[in-house]
Coordinates of C-alpha atoms in Angstrom, one line a residue:
M84 CA 0.3 0.4 0.2
L85 CA 1.3 3.4 -1.1
K86 CA 2.4 5.4 2.6
S87 CA 1.5 8.6 3.6
E88 CA 3.5 11.3 1.8
E89 CA 2.7 9.4 -1.3
V90 CA -1.3 8.8 -1.4
R91 CA -1.3 13.1 -0.2
R92 CA 1.1 13.9 -3.8
Q93 CA -0.9 11.6 -5.6
V94 CA -4.4 13.6 -4.4
A95 CA -3.0 17.0 -4.9
Q96 CA -1.8 16.0 -8.9
R97 CA -5.0 14.3 -9.3
L98 CA -7.2 17.8 -7.7
R99 CA -4.6 19.7 -9.5
E100 CA -6.3 17.3 -13.9
L101 CA -9.6 18.0 -11.4
L102 CA -8.6 21.5 -11.8
P103 CA -7.2 22.0 -15.0
K104 CA -7.9 25.6 -15.5
A105 CA -7.0 26.9 -12.0
K106 CA -4.1 29.4 -11.8
G107 CA -1.4 30.7 -9.1
W108 CA -2.0 26.7 -7.5
Q109 CA 0.4 26.5 -4.3
E110 CA 0.1 23.9 -1.6
N111 CA 1.3 23.0 2.7
A112 CA 1.3 20.0 3.7
D113 CA 0.2 19.3 7.1
T114 CA -1.1 22.9 8.5
K115 CA -2.7 23.3 12.1
I116 CA -5.9 25.0 11.8
G117 CA -7.2 26.1 15.0
G118 CA -7.7 21.7 16.7
Q119 CA -7.2 19.8 14.0
M120 CA -4.0 19.3 11.5
A121 CA -4.9 19.1 7.8
D122 CA -3.2 17.3 5.4
L123 CA -3.0 18.7 2.4
L124 CA -3.9 23.1 2.5
A125 CA -4.4 24.1 -1.4
K126 CA -4.4 27.6 -2.7
F127 CA -6.0 28.9 -6.4
Q128 CA -7.4 30.8 -8.3
L129 CA -10.3 30.0 -10.7
A130 CA -12.4 32.5 -12.4
G131 CA -11.1 35.2 -10.7
Q132 CA -12.3 34.3 -7.6
E133 CA -9.5 32.5 -4.5
H134 CA -10.5 29.4 -3.4
T135 CA -9.3 27.0 -0.6
L136 CA -9.6 23.4 -0.7
V137 CA -8.8 22.3 2.9
V138 CA -8.0 18.7 2.4
E139 CA -8.1 15.2 4.7
V140 CA -6.1 12.5 3.7
S141 CA -6.8 8.8 4.9
S142 CA -5.8 5.7 3.8
L143 CA -8.6 4.0 4.2
G144 CA -11.7 5.5 2.9
Q145 CA -13.9 2.9 4.9
P146 CA -17.0 4.7 6.7
R147 CA -16.1 4.3 10.2
Q148 CA -12.6 6.5 9.1
I149 CA -14.1 9.2 7.0
R150 CA -16.6 9.6 9.5
A151 CA -14.1 10.7 11.6
A152 CA -12.6 12.6 8.3
V153 CA -16.4 14.8 8.5
T154 CA -15.4 15.5 12.4
R155 CA -12.1 17.5 11.4
L156 CA -13.4 18.3 8.5
N157 CA -16.9 20.0 10.4
E158 CA -13.9 21.5 12.5
I159 CA -12.2 23.1 10.6
R160 CA -15.1 24.7 8.4
R161 CA -15.6 26.7 11.2
E162 CA -12.3 27.7 11.9
L163 CA -12.3 28.7 8.5
P164 CA -15.6 29.2 5.9
G165 CA -14.0 30.4 3.4
A166 CA -12.5 26.9 2.5
H167 CA -13.3 23.7 1.5
P168 CA -13.2 20.9 2.4
V169 CA -12.1 18.1 0.9
A170 CA -11.8 13.6 2.1
A171 CA -8.9 12.0 0.7
A172 CA -8.2 8.3 0.5
I173 CA -6.8 5.4 -1.9
Y174 CA -10.9 4.5 -2.5
I175 CA -13.7 5.9 -1.5
G176 CA -17.3 3.6 -2.0
P177 CA -20.8 4.7 -2.2
Q178 CA -21.5 4.4 1.4
S179 CA -18.3 7.0 1.9
A180 CA -19.2 9.1 -0.5
R181 CA -23.0 9.3 0.6
I182 CA -21.8 10.3 4.6
L183 CA -19.5 12.4 2.9
K184 CA -22.4 14.7 0.8
S185 CA -24.9 15.0 3.8
N186 CA -22.3 16.1 5.0
N187 CA -21.4 19.0 2.2
L188 CA -18.3 17.6 2.3
G189 CA -16.1 17.0 -1.1
F190 CA -14.6 14.3 -2.0
V191 CA -11.6 12.7 -4.4
D192 CA -10.4 9.4 -4.4
L193 CA -6.6 7.9 -6.1
S194 CA -9.1 5.1 -8.3
G195 CA -11.3 8.5 -10.0
N196 CA -13.9 9.1 -8.5
C197 CA -14.5 12.5 -7.0
Y198 CA -17.4 15.0 -6.5
L199 CA -15.7 19.0 -5.6
A200 CA -19.0 21.3 -5.6
F201 CA -18.0 24.8 -4.8
E202 CA -19.0 28.3 -6.2
N203 CA -20.1 27.4 -9.4
V204 CA -18.4 24.1 -9.9
L205 CA -19.2 20.3 -9.6
I206 CA -17.5 17.9 -10.6
E207 CA -18.7 14.1 -9.3
K208 CA -17.1 10.7 -11.0
E209 CA -17.7 7.7 -9.1
G210 CA -18.5 3.4 -10.1
K211 CA -15.0 3.7 -11.2
R212 CA -13.5 0.4 -8.6
N213 CA -10.7 0.3 -5.4
V214 CA -7.4 -0.2 -7.7
R215 CA -5.8 -0.6 -4.9
P216 CA -7.8 -3.0 -3.3
S217 CA -5.5 -4.7 0.1
T218 CA -4.7 -8.1 -0.5
R219 CA -3.5 -8.0 3.2
P220 CA -6.8 -7.9 6.1
L221 CA -6.5 -5.4 9.0
R222 CA -6.5 -9.7 11.2
S223 CA -3.4 -9.9 11.1
L224 CA -2.5 -6.1 13.1
F225 CA -4.8 -6.6 15.6
A226 CA -3.3 -9.9 16.4
P227 CA -2.7 -10.1 20.5
R228 CA 0.6 -9.4 20.8
A229 CA 0.6 -6.7 17.4
T230 CA -1.7 -5.2 19.3
R231 CA 1.1 -4.7 22.7
V232 CA 2.4 -2.3 20.0
V233 CA -0.2 -0.7 18.6
R234 CA -1.3 0.2 22.4
V235 CA 2.5 1.5 22.7
L236 CA 1.6 4.3 20.3
L237 CA -1.5 4.6 21.1
I238 CA -0.1 5.6 24.7
E239 CA 2.3 8.3 22.8
P240 CA 0.4 9.8 20.1
G241 CA 3.2 12.0 19.2
R242 CA 6.4 10.3 20.8
A243 CA 8.8 9.4 18.0
W244 CA 10.2 6.5 19.4
R245 CA 13.2 3.8 17.7
L246 CA 12.1 1.0 17.0
E247 CA 14.4 -1.0 19.2
E248 CA 13.0 1.1 21.6
L249 CA 9.1 0.2 20.8
G250 CA 9.5 -3.3 20.6
K251 CA 11.2 -3.0 25.0
A252 CA 8.6 -0.8 26.1
A253 CA 5.7 -3.6 23.9
A254 CA 7.6 -6.6 25.1
V255 CA 8.6 -7.9 21.7
S256 CA 10.7 -9.4 19.5
L257 CA 12.2 -6.4 17.3
G258 CA 11.4 -8.2 14.5
H259 CA 8.0 -8.4 15.8
S260 CA 7.6 -4.8 16.3
H261 CA 9.1 -4.1 13.7
N262 CA 6.6 -6.1 11.6
V263 CA 3.9 -4.5 12.8
V264 CA 5.3 -0.7 12.2
K265 CA 5.5 -2.2 8.7
R266 CA 2.4 -2.6 8.3
L267 CA 1.4 0.8 10.2
E268 CA 3.5 2.6 7.0
E269 CA 1.5 0.6 4.6
L270 CA -1.5 2.0 6.3
A271 CA 0.6 5.7 6.2
W272 CA -1.3 5.5 9.8
A273 CA 3.0 5.7 11.1
V274 CA 5.6 7.7 9.7
R275 CA 9.8 8.5 9.9
N276 CA 11.2 10.5 10.4
D277 CA 15.0 12.2 9.2
D278 CA 16.1 9.9 11.9
Q279 CA 14.0 7.3 11.0
R280 CA 12.2 7.2 14.1
I281 CA 8.2 5.9 14.5
R282 CA 5.6 7.8 15.1
L283 CA 2.0 7.8 14.4
S284 CA 0.7 10.6 11.5
K285 CA -3.1 8.9 12.1
P286 CA -4.1 7.4 15.6
A287 CA -7.5 7.7 15.1
D288 CA -7.4 5.8 12.2
L289 CA -5.9 3.7 14.3
L290 CA -7.6 3.6 16.9
E291 CA -11.0 2.6 15.2
A292 CA -10.3 0.2 12.9
W293 CA -8.1 -1.7 16.2
C294 CA -12.0 -1.2 18.0
E295 CA -13.7 -2.2 14.8
S296 CA -12.1 -5.8 15.2
Y297 CA -12.1 -5.7 19.4
T298 CA -14.0 -6.9 22.2
Y299 CA -13.7 -6.7 25.3
R300 CA -15.2 -9.8 25.4
A301 CA -12.0 -11.6 23.9
N302 CA -10.6 -11.5 27.5
E303 CA -12.1 -14.8 30.3
I304 CA -14.9 -13.6 31.9
T305 CA -15.5 -15.0 35.4
S306 CA -18.6 -13.2 37.1
Y307 CA -20.0 -12.9 40.7
L308 CA -22.2 -11.3 43.2
A309 CA -20.7 -9.2 45.6
P310 CA -21.9 -9.2 49.5
E311 CA -23.1 -5.2 49.7
R312 CA -23.5 -2.7 46.9
V313 CA -20.8 -1.6 44.9
T314 CA -19.4 1.1 45.2
R315 CA -15.5 3.1 45.0
K316 CA -14.7 1.5 48.6
F317 CA -15.5 -1.9 47.5
M318 CA -13.6 -1.2 44.9
G319 CA -10.7 -0.1 47.3
E320 CA -11.5 -3.4 48.6
V321 CA -10.7 -4.9 45.9
A322 CA -7.6 -3.6 44.8
R323 CA -6.2 -4.0 48.4
V324 CA -6.5 -8.3 48.0
A325 CA -5.7 -8.6 44.8
A326 CA -2.3 -6.5 45.8
G327 CA -2.4 -8.1 48.2
E328 CA -2.1 -11.9 46.0
G329 CA 1.1 -10.2 44.8
R330 CA -1.8 -10.4 41.1
R331 CA -1.4 -7.6 38.3
Y332 CA -5.1 -5.4 38.1
A333 CA -6.7 -2.5 36.4
F334 CA -9.9 -1.4 36.5
T335 CA -12.4 -1.4 32.6
L336 CA -16.0 -0.4 31.7
N337 CA -18.0 1.3 34.4
A338 CA -15.2 1.2 37.1
G339 CA -12.5 2.3 34.6
A340 CA -15.0 5.6 33.1
A341 CA -16.0 6.3 36.9
L342 CA -12.9 6.8 38.4
L343 CA -11.7 9.3 35.4
V344 CA -15.3 11.0 35.9
P345 CA -16.5 10.6 39.7
S346 CA -20.2 11.7 38.3
L347 CA -21.1 8.1 36.2
R348 CA -22.9 5.7 37.9
L349 CA -21.7 2.4 39.1
P350 CA -23.7 -1.3 37.9
A351 CA -21.6 -3.2 37.1
V352 CA -17.6 -3.5 38.4
H353 CA -15.3 -4.9 35.5
C354 CA -11.3 -5.3 36.6
Y355 CA -8.9 -7.2 34.4
L356 CA -6.8 -9.3 36.8
E357 CA -3.7 -12.0 36.2
G358 CA -4.2 -15.5 37.1
D359 CA -7.1 -17.3 38.7
P360 CA -9.8 -15.4 39.9
G361 CA -10.6 -17.7 42.5
P362 CA -8.9 -17.2 45.1
V363 CA -9.3 -13.1 45.7
A364 CA -13.1 -14.3 45.3
Q365 CA -12.9 -15.9 47.9
A366 CA -11.1 -13.4 50.9
L367 CA -13.3 -10.9 49.4
G368 CA -17.0 -13.2 50.2
L369 CA -17.9 -12.9 46.6
R370 CA -20.7 -16.2 45.3
P371 CA -20.3 -17.2 41.9
A372 CA -22.6 -16.0 39.3
A373 CA -24.0 -16.0 35.7
E374 CA -22.7 -13.0 34.2
T375 CA -26.1 -11.3 33.6
D376 CA -26.7 -10.9 37.4
G377 CA -23.2 -10.7 38.7
T378 CA -22.2 -7.7 39.9
L379 CA -17.9 -8.3 39.8
H380 CA -16.7 -9.8 36.8
F381 CA -13.1 -10.2 36.7
L382 CA -11.2 -10.3 33.2
G383 CA -9.0 -12.9 32.0
P384 CA -5.8 -10.9 30.0
Y385 CA -6.3 -12.1 26.7
D386 CA -3.1 -10.6 26.4
P387 CA -0.3 -9.2 28.9
G388 CA 0.0 -6.0 27.4
V389 CA -4.0 -5.4 28.3
L390 CA -2.4 -4.2 31.1
H391 CA 1.0 -2.3 29.8
G392 CA 0.9 1.8 30.9
A393 CA -2.5 0.5 33.9
F394 CA -2.0 4.1 35.5
E395 CA -3.2 5.3 39.1
K396 CA -6.9 7.1 39.8
G397 CA -7.1 7.7 43.5
G398 CA -5.0 5.2 44.5
L399 CA -6.9 2.4 41.6
K400 CA -5.2 1.2 39.1
V401 CA -6.8 1.4 36.1
V402 CA -6.3 0.1 32.2
C403 CA -4.8 2.6 29.4
L404 CA -6.9 5.5 28.0
P405 CA -6.9 3.5 24.7
Q406 CA -7.6 0.2 26.1
L407 CA -10.2 1.6 27.6
Y408 CA -11.8 3.1 24.7
A409 CA -11.4 0.9 23.2
D410 CA -13.0 -1.6 25.9
L411 CA -16.0 0.7 26.6
M412 CA -16.8 0.9 22.2
H413 CA -18.6 -2.4 22.4
Y414 CA -20.3 -2.3 25.7
E415 CA -23.9 -3.0 26.1
R416 CA -24.2 0.0 29.6
R417 CA -24.1 3.1 27.1
G418 CA -20.2 1.7 25.9
S419 CA -20.0 4.0 22.9
E420 CA -21.4 7.0 24.4
Q421 CA -19.4 7.1 28.0
A422 CA -16.2 6.0 25.4
E423 CA -16.6 9.1 22.7
H424 CA -17.5 10.9 25.8
L425 CA -13.4 9.9 27.0
R426 CA -11.5 10.0 24.1
R427 CA -13.3 13.5 24.0
E428 CA -12.7 15.2 26.9
A429 CA -9.2 13.0 27.6
M430 CA -7.1 11.2 25.2
G431 CA -6.7 14.3 22.4
Y432 CA -7.2 12.3 19.6

């Protein structure tokens, strides 16, 4: 798959081809507009008028990535009301095209599809097939060990990593971290600077793609009925016993979110716990229960990387923010709503 700089270069060329009468064409990459970074800013004159195109480039033009691009482009439009926002990708299919049109946004892809509508300009071409379909599924990028690298990158999205540092932080081999980074570069979600350090260029796209392939139910869930109402005091008891047993633990889902936003209700407690939950449950006086009846649920991590980056809040361990977001996205009790609140208020991408 093309790297991000090459996708951006070809998108700019495609725009010039679609607007052959444009004069004084100027291009700027990675331009900060308000709180967003525009991948490409193109200024030109057409029929005596000045125009500005603000382009958001996404390696994948799938609906989930396009919805995220819509959010960012709408924010840019509020900052630059005279500009014309455009989404770009290698391929934008019919569903993604409908999403963009319904939001009055233009689009262009490298497969021949486009929609540009501003002032006296209307250029529309649809129905072209993807000229560069990916032959490698994303599944390999989100295999258990691979997500260790993904998680480390998402915890510090602005950091530039040496490959050795990244592998060590993620507890994977140099070869494994190389393979993950190579795939991220192919998807234009990661880039290298002049020192060959690796950083994420599209953390939001990576996070959303991970959430599409992951559910908290990938972890083994063991449920119990607590002898008392679940409160933060009860969570403290869970943490005390787990630590006393020498176990790593971290709260997630409602429990993790409630530690960050104290006003949230706490209908049940979900807690990652390494090892057999039996001794901890026995020390707490818990009775086994069906998941639907349980008030405390221990999650056996599907991979040790789940607990990487866990941090303290109010003296209790919470999973890292990307893990908490990914867990919440498919949680039945208003999880996606809490996830978006978390992302908006605490994650920054």
